[in-house]
Every structure is written in structure tokens, then in C-alpha cells.
Short mmCIF file of N, CA and C in Angstrom, two decimals:
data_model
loop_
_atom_site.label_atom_id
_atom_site.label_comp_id
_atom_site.label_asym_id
_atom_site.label_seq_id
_atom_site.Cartn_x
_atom_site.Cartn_y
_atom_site.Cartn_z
N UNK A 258 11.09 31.88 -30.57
CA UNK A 258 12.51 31.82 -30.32
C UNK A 258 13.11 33.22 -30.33
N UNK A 259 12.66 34.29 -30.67
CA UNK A 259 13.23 35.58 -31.07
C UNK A 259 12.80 36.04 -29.32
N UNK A 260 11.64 35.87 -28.75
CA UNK A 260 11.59 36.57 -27.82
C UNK A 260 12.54 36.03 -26.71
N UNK A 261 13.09 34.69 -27.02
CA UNK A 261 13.81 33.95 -26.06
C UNK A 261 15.13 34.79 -26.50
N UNK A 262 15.34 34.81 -27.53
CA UNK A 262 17.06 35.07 -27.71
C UNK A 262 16.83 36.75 -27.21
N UNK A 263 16.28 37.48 -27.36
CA UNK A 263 15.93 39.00 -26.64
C UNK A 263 16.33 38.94 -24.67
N UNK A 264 15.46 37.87 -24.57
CA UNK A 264 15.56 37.63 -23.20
C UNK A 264 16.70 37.51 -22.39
N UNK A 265 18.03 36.52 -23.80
CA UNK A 265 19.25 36.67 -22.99
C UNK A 265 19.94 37.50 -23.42
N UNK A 266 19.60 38.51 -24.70
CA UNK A 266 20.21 39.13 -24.84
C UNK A 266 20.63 40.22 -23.66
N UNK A 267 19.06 40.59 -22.64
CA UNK A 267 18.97 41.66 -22.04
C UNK A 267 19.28 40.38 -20.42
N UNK A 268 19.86 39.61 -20.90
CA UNK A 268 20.21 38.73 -19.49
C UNK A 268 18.96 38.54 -18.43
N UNK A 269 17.94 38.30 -18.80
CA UNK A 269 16.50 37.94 -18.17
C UNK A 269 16.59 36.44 -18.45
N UNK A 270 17.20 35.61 -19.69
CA UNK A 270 16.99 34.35 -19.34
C UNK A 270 18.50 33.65 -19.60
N UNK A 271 18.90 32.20 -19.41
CA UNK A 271 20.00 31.91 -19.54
C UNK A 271 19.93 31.16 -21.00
N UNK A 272 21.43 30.65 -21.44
CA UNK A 272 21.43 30.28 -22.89
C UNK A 272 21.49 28.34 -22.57
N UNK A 273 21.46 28.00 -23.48
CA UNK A 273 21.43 26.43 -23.78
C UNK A 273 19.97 25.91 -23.45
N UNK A 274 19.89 24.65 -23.12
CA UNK A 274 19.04 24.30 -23.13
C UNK A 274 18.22 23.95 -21.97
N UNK A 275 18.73 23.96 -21.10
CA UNK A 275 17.83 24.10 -19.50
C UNK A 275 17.34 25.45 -19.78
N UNK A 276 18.29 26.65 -20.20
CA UNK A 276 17.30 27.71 -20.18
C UNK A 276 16.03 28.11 -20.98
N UNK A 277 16.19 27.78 -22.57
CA UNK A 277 15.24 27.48 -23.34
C UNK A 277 13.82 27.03 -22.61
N UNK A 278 14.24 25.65 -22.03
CA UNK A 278 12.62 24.99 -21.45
C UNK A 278 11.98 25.73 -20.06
N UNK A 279 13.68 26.28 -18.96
CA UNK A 279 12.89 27.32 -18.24
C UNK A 279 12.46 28.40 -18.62
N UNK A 280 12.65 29.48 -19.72
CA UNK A 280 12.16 30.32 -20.18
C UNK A 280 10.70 29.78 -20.73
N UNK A 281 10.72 28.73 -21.47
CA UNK A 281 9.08 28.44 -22.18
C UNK A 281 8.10 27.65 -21.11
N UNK A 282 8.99 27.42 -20.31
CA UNK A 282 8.17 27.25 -19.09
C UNK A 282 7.53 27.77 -18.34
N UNK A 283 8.23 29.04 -18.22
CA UNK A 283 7.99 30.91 -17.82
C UNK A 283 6.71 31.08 -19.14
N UNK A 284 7.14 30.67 -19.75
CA UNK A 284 5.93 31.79 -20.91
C UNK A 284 4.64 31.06 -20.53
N UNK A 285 4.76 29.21 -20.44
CA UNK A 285 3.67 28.97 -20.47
C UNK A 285 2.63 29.19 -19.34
N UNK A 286 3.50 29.21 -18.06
CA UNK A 286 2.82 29.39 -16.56
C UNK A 286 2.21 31.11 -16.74
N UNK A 287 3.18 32.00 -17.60
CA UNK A 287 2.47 33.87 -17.65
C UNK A 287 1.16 33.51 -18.45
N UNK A 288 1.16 32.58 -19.82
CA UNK A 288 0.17 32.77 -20.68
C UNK A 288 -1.01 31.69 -20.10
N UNK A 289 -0.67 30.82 -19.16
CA UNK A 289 -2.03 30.28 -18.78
C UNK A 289 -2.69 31.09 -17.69
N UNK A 290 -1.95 31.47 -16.68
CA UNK A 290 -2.47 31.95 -15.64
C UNK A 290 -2.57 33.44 -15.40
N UNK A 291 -2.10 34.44 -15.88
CA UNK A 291 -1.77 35.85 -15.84
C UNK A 291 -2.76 36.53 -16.66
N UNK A 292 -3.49 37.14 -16.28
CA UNK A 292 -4.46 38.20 -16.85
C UNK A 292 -3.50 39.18 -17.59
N UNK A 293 -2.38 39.58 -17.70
CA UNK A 293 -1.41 40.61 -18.37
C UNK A 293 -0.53 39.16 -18.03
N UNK A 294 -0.49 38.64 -19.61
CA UNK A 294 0.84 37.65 -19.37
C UNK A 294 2.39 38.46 -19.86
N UNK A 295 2.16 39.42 -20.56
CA UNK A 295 3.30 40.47 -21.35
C UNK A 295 4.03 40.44 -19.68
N UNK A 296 3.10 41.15 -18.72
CA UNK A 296 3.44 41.63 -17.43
C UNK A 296 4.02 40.55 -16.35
N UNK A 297 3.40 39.59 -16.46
CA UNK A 297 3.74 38.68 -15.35
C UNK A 297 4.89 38.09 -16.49
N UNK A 298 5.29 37.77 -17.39
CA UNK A 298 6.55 36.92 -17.91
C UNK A 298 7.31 37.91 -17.10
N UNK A 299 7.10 38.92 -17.92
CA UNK A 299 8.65 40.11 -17.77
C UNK A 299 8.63 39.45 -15.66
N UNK A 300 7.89 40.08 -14.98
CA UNK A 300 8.22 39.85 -13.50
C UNK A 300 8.87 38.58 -13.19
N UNK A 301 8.16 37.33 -13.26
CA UNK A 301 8.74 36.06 -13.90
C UNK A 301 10.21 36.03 -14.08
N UNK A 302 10.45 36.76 -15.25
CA UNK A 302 11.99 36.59 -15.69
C UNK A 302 13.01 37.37 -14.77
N UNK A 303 12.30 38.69 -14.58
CA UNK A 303 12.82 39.78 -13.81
C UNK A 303 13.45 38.90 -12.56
N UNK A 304 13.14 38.54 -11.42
CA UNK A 304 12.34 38.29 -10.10
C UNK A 304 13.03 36.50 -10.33
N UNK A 305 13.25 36.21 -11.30
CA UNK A 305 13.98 34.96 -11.51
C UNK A 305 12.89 33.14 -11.02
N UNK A 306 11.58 33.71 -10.98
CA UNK A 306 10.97 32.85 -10.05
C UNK A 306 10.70 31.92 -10.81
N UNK A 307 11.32 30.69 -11.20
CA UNK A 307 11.86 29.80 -11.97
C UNK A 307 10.99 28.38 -10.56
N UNK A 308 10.80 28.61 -9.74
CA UNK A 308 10.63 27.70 -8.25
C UNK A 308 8.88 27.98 -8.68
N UNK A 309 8.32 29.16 -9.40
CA UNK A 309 6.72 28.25 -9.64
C UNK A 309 6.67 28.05 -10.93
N UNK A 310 7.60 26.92 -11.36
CA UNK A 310 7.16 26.56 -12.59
C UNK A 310 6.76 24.60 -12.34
N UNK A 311 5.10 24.84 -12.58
CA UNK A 311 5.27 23.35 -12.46
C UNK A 311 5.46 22.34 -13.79
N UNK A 312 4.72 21.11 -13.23
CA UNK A 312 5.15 20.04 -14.35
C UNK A 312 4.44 20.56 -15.42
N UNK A 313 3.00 20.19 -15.15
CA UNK A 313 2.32 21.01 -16.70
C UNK A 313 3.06 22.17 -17.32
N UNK A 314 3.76 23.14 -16.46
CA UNK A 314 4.46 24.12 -17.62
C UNK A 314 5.46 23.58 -18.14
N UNK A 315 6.21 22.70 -17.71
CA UNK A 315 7.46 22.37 -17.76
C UNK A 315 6.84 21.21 -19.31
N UNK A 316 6.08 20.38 -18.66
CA UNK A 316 5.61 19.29 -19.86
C UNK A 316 5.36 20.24 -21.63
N UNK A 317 4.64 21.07 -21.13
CA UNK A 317 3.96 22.21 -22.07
C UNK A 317 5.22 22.82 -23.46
N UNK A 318 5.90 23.36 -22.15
CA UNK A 318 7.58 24.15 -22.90
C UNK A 318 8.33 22.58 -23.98
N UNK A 319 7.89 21.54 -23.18
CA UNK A 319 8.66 20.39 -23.81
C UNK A 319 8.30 20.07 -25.29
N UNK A 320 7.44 20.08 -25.06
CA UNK A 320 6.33 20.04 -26.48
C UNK A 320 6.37 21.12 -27.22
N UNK A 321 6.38 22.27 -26.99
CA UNK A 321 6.93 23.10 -28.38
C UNK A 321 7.95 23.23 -28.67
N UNK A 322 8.74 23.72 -27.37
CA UNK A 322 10.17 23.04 -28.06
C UNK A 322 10.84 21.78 -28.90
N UNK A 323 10.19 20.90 -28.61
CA UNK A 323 10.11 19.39 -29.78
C UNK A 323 9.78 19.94 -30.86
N UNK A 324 8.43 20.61 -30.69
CA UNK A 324 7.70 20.82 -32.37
C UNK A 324 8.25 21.97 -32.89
N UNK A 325 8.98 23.01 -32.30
CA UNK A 325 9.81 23.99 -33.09
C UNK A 325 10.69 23.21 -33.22
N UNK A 326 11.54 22.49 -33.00
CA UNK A 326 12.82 21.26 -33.42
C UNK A 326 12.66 20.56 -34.77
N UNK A 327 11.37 19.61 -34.09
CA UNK A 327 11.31 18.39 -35.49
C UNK A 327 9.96 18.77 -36.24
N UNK A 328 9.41 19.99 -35.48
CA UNK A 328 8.29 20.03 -36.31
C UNK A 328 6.74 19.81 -35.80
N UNK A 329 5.50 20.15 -36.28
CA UNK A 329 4.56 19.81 -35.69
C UNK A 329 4.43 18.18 -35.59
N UNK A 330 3.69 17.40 -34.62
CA UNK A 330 3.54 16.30 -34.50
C UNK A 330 2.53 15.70 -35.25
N UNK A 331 2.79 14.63 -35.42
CA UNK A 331 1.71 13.61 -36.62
C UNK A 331 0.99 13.02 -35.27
N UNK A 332 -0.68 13.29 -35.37
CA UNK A 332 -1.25 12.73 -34.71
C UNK A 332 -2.10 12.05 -35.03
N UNK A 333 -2.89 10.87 -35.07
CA UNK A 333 -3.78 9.90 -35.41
C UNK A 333 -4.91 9.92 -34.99
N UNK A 334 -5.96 10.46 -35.80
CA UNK A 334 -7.15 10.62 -35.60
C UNK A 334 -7.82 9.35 -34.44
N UNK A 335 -9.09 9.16 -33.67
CA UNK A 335 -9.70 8.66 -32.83
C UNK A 335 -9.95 7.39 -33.73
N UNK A 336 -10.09 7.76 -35.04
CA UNK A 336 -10.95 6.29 -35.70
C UNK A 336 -9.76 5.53 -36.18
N UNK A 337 -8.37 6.06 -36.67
CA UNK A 337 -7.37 5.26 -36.77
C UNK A 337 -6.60 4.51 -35.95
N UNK A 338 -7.17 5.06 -34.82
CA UNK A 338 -6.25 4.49 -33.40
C UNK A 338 -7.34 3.47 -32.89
N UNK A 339 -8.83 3.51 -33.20
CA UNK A 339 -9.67 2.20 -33.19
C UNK A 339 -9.38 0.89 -33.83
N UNK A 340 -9.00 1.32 -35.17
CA UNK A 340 -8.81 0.30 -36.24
C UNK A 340 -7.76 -0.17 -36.15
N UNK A 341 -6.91 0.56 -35.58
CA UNK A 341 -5.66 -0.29 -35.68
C UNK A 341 -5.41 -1.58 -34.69
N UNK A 342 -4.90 -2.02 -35.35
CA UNK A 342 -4.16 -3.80 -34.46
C UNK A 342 -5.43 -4.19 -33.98
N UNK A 343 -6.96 -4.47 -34.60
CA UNK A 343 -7.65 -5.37 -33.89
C UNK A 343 -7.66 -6.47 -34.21
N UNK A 344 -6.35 -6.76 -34.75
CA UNK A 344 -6.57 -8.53 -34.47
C UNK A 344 -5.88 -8.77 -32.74
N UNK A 345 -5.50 -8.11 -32.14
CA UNK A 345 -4.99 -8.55 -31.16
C UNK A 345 -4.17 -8.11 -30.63
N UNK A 346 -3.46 -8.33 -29.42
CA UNK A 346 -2.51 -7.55 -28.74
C UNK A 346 -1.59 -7.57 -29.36
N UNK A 347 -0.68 -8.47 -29.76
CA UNK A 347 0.44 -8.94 -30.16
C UNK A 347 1.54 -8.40 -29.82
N UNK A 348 3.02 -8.07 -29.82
CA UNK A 348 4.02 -7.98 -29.41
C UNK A 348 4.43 -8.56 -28.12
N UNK A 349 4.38 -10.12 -28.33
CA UNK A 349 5.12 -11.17 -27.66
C UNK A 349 4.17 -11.47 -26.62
N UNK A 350 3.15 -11.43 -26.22
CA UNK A 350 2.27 -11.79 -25.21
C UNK A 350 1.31 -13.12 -25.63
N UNK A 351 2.16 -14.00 -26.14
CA UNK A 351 2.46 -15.35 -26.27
C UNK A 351 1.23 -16.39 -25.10
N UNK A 352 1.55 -15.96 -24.23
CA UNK A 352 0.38 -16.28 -22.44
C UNK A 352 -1.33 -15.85 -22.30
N UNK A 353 -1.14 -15.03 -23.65
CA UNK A 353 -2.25 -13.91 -23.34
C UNK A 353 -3.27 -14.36 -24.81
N UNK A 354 -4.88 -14.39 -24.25
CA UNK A 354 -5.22 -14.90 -25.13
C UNK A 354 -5.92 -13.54 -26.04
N UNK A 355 -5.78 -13.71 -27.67
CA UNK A 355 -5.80 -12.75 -28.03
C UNK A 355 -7.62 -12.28 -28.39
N UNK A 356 -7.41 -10.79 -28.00
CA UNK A 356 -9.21 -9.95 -28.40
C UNK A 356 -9.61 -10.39 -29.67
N UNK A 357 -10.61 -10.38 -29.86
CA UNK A 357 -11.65 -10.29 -30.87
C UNK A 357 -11.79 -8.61 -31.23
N UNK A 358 -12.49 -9.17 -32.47
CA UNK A 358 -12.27 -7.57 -33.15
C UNK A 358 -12.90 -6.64 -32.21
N UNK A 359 -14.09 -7.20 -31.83
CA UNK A 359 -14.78 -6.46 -30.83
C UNK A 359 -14.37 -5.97 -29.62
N UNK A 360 -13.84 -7.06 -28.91
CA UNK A 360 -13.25 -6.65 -27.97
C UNK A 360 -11.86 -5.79 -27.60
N UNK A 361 -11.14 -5.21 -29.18
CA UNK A 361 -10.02 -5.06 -29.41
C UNK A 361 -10.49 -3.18 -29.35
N UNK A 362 -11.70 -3.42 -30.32
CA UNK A 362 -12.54 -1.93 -30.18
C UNK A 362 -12.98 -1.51 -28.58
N UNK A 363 -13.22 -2.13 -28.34
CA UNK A 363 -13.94 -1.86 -26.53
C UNK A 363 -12.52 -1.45 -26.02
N UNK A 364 -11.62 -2.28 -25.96
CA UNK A 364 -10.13 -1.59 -25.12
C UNK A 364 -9.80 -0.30 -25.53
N UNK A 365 -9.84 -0.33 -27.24
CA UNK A 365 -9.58 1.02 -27.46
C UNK A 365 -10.28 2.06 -26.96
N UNK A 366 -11.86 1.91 -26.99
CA UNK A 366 -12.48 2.77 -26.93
C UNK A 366 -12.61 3.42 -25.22
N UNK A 367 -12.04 2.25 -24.49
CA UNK A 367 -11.94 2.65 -23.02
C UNK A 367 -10.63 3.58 -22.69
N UNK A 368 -9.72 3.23 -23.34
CA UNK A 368 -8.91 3.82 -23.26
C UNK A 368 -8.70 5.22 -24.34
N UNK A 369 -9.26 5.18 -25.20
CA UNK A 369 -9.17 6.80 -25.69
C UNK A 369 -10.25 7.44 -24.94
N UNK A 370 -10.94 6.76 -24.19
CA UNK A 370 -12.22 8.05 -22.90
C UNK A 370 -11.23 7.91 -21.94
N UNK A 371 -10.41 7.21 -21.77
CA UNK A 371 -9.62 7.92 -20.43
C UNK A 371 -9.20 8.91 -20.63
N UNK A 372 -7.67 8.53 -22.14
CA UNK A 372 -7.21 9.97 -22.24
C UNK A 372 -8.03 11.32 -22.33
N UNK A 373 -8.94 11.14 -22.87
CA UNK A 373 -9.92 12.25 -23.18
C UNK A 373 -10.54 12.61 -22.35
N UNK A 374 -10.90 11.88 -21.41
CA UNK A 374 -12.00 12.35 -20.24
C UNK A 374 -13.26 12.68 -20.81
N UNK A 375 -13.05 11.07 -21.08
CA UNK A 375 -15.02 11.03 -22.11
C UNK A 375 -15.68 9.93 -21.05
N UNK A 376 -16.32 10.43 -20.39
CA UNK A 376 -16.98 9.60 -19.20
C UNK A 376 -17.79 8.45 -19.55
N UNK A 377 -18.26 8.24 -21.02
CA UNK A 377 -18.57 6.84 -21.51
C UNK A 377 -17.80 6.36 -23.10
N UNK A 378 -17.28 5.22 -22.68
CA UNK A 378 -16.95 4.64 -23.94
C UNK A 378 -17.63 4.59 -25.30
N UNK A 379 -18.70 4.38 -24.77
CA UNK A 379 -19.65 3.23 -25.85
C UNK A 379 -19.73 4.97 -26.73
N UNK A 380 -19.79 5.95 -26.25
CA UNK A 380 -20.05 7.26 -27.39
C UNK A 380 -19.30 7.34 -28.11
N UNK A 381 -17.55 6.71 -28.31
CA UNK A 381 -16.88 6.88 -28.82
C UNK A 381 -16.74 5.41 -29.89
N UNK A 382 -17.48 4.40 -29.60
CA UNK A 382 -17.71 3.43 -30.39
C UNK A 382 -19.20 3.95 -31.23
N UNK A 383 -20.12 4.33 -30.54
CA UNK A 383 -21.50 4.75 -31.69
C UNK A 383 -20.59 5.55 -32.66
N UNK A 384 -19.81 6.54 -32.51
CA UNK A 384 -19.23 7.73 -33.08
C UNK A 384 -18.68 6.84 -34.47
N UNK A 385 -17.69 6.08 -33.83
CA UNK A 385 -16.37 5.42 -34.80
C UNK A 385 -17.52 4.27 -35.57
N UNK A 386 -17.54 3.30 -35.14
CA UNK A 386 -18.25 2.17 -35.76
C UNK A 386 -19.59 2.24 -35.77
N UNK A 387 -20.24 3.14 -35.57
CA UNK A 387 -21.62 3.16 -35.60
C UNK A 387 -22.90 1.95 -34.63
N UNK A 388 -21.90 1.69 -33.73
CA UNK A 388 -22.27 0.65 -32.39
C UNK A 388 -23.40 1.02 -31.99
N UNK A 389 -24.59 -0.01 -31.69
CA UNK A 389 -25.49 0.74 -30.51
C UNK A 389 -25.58 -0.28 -28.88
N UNK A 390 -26.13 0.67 -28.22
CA UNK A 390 -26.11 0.03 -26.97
C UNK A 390 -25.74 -1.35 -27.03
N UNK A 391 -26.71 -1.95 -27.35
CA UNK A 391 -26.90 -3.24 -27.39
C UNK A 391 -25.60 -4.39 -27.68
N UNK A 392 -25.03 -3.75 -28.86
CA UNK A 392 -23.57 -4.11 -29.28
C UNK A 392 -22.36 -3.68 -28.69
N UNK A 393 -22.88 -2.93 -27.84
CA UNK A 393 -21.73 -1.95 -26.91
C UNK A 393 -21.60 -3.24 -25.41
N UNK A 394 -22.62 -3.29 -25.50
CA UNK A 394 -22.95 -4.12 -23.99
C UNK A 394 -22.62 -5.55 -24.07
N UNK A 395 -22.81 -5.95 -25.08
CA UNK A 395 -22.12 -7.49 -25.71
C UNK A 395 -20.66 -7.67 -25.56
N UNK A 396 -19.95 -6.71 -26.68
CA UNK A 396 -18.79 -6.63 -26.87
C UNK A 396 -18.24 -6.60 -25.40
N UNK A 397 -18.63 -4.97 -24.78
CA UNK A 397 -17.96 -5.25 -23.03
C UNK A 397 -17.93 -6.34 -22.71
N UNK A 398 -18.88 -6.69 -22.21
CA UNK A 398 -19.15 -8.29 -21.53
C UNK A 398 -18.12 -9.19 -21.54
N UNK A 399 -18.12 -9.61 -23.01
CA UNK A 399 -17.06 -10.30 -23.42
C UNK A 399 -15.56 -9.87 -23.20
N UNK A 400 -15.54 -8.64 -23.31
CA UNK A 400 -14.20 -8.14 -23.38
C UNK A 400 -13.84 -7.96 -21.25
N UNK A 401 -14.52 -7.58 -20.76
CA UNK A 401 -14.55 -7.70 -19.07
C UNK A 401 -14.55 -9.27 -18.77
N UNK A 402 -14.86 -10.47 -19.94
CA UNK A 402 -14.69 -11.73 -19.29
C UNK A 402 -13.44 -11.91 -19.85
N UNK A 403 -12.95 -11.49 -20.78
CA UNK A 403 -11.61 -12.22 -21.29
C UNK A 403 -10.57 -11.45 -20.47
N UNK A 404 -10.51 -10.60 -19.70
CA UNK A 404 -9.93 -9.73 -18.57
C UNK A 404 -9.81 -10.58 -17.43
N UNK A 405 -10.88 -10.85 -17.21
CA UNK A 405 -11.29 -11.52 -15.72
C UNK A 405 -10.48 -13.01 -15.70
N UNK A 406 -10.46 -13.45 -16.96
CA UNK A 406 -10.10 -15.10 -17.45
C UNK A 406 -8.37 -14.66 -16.90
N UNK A 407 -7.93 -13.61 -17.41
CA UNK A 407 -6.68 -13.22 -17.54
C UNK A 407 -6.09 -12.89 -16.41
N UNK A 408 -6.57 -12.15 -15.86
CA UNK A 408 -6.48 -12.56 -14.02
C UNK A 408 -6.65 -13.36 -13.13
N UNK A 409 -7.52 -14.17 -13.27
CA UNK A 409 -7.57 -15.45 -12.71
C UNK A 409 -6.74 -15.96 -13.19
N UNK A 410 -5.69 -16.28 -14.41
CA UNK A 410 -4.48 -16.76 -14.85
C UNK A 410 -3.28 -16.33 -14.01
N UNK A 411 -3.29 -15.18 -13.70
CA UNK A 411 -2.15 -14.15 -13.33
C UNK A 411 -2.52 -14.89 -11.53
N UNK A 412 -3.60 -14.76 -11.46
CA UNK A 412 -3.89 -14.90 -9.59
C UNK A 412 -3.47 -16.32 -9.64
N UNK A 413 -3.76 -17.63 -10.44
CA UNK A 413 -2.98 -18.91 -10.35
C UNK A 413 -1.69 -18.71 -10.45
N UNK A 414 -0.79 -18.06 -11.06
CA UNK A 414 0.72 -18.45 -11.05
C UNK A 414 1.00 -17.71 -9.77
N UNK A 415 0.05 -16.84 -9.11
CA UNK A 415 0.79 -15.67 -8.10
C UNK A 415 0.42 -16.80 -6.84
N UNK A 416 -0.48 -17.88 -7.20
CA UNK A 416 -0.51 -18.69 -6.17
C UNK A 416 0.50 -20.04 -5.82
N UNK A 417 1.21 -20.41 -7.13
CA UNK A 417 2.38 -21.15 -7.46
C UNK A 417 3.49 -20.67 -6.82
N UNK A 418 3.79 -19.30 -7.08
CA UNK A 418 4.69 -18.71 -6.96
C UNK A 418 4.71 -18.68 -4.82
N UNK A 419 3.36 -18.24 -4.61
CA UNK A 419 3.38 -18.36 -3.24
C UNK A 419 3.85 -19.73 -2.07
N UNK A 420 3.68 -20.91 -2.85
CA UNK A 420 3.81 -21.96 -2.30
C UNK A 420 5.20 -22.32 -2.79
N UNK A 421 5.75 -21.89 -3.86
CA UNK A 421 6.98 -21.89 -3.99
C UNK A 421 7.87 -21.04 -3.02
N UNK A 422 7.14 -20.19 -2.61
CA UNK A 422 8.45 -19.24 -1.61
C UNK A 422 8.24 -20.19 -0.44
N UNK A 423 6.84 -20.65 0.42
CA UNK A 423 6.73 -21.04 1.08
C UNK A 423 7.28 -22.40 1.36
N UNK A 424 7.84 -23.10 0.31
CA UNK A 424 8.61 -24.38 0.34
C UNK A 424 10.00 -23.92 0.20
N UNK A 425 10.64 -22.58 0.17
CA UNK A 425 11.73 -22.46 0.54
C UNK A 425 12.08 -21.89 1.60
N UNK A 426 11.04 -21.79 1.77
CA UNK A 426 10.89 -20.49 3.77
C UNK A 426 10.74 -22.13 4.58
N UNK A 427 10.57 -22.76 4.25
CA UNK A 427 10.66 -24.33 5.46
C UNK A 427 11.99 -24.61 5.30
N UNK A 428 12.74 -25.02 3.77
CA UNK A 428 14.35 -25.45 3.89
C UNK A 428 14.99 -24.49 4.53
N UNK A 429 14.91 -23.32 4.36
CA UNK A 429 15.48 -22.26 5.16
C UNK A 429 15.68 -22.25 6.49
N UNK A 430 14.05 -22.33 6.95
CA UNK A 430 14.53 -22.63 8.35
C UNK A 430 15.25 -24.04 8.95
N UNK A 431 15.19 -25.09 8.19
CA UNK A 431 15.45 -26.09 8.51
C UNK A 431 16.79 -25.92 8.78
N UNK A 432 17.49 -25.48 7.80
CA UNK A 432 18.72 -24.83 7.44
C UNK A 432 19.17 -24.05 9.01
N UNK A 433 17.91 -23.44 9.08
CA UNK A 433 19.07 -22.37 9.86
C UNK A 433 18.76 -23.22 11.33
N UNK A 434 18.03 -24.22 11.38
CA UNK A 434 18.02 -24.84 13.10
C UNK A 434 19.09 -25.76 13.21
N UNK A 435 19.72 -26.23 11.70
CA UNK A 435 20.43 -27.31 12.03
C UNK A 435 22.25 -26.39 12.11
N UNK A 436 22.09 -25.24 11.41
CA UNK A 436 23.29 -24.21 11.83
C UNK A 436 23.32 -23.85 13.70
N UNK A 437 21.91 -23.78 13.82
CA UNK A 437 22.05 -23.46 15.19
C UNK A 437 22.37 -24.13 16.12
N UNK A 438 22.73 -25.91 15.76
CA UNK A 438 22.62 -26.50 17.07
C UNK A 438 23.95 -26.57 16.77
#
């Protein structure tokens, strides 16, 4: 924050809070990409070129600015974010039939290799629960059929729903031939 308030002191950046996130937006695009980031900010600020700041810088500036605000963020280790809520989806999905512990781990574990860009799940289940193949391949199974069950649910009402429009697309027209005569 000192180098920001310098910045408007010497009128290189503006005050409030659009300028704040374009200035740390500026720092973050000099310090990822700039071999002399000291050099490319200052030009940056100089030169006003505020037009190459993309989302990642922009996302980037957002996030420290939060965590210089409220502070560093509380983040939840890989194995707490496994364990948690495997009894089931819950929050009102009432329609939806609920995972098994196993299968509650498999969602998680697919979905923390997305965020992560961990190209197999099951490493992040051997890791956490000490899973092997074998139990990895079960659990999926099951958890890709209770998916599949769940779509085929979703594809029946989307087929209800279809014959319902289609029984109002006949009164409609009926409607509109007997306007026409």
C-alpha cells in the first residue's frame, strides 16, 4: 500500500478504489510478465496502459486487496474438503438421491483434480483415504451410475415437459384457425 499511495502521490496512479485494483493490477501484470518488473510498472503507470490489464491480473489485484482488507484467507486443506458433508448433498435437493460415503469421496475427489489440474482422481483418494485401485474403481462405478440414474430422471421430466409444450402448441393453433376464419 505505501508504494500505491507514492504512486498518487507523484500522480502515476488514481485514488479510491478502481484505482487501487488498477494499480495492483499494474503490479501484478509488471511482476508476472516483465523481466525488470521495477521497469515495466513505472512504464505501465507512466504510459497509463491500464487497456493490457487482463482478468487474471485484475482477479489477482482482487485477492490481495481482500487479504490486505480482511486479512489472509482461511483455506481448507484437500482432506477436510473430502470429509466434509459425506453424508450427502443436502441443501434442499429433496429429488436427488443422496451419495454414499463413497461416492460422496469420488465427487470430491473429481472435483478437487479439476480445480487442481490433477489429471487423475483416484491419486487424490489413495493420498486422503488411503484407497486402492480397486476401491477407486468400485466407488466410481457406482458413483457414474447414481449420475446416470439422475439424468435419466432429469431426461424423463425434460420429456413431460416436451409433450406438455406440444399439447399447447395444438390449442394454440387451434386457437389461432378458429381467430382466422
Amino acid at each position: 500500500m505505501e508504494l500505491y499511495a507514492q504512486a498518487c502521490n507523484a500522480g502515476l496512479a488514481q485514488g479510491g478504489e478502481a484505482g487501487q485494483l488498477e494499480f495492483f493490477s499494474l503490479t501484478n501484470r509488471a511482476l508476472c510478465r516483465g523481466n525488470r518488473p521495477g521497469a515495466l510498472l513505472t512504464w505501465l503507470l507512466r504510459e497509463k496502459r491500464a487497456d493490457w490489464i487482463t482478468q487474471a491480473d485484475e482477479d489477482a489485484a482482487a485477492t490481495r486487496l481482500r487479504e490486505f482488507r480482511d486479512g489472509p484467507a482461511v483455506r481448507s486443506s484437500a482432506l477436510a474438503d473430502l470429509t466434509a458433508g459425506v453424508a450427502g448433498r443436502g441443501g434442499g435437493d429433496e429429488g436427488r438421491r443422496r451419495l454414499s460415503p463413497e461416492e460422496a469421496i469420488v465427487e470430491r475427489c473429481i472435483r478437487l483434480a479439476k480445480n487442481h489440474r490433477i489429471a487423475d482422481p483416484f491419486t487424490i483418494a489413495r493420498r486422503a483415504e488411503g484407497w486402492t485401485r480397486d476401491q477407486w474403481d468400485l466407488a466410481s462405478l457406482s458413483y457414474e451410475t447414481t449420475q446416470a440414474r439422475q439424468w435419466y430422471r432429469e431426461d424423463d421430466l425434460g420429456d413431460e415437459i416436451d409433450r406438455d409444450f406440444a399439447a399447447v402448441a395444438a390449442v394454440t393453433s387451434t386457437w389461432k384457425e378458429e381467430y382466422d376464419r
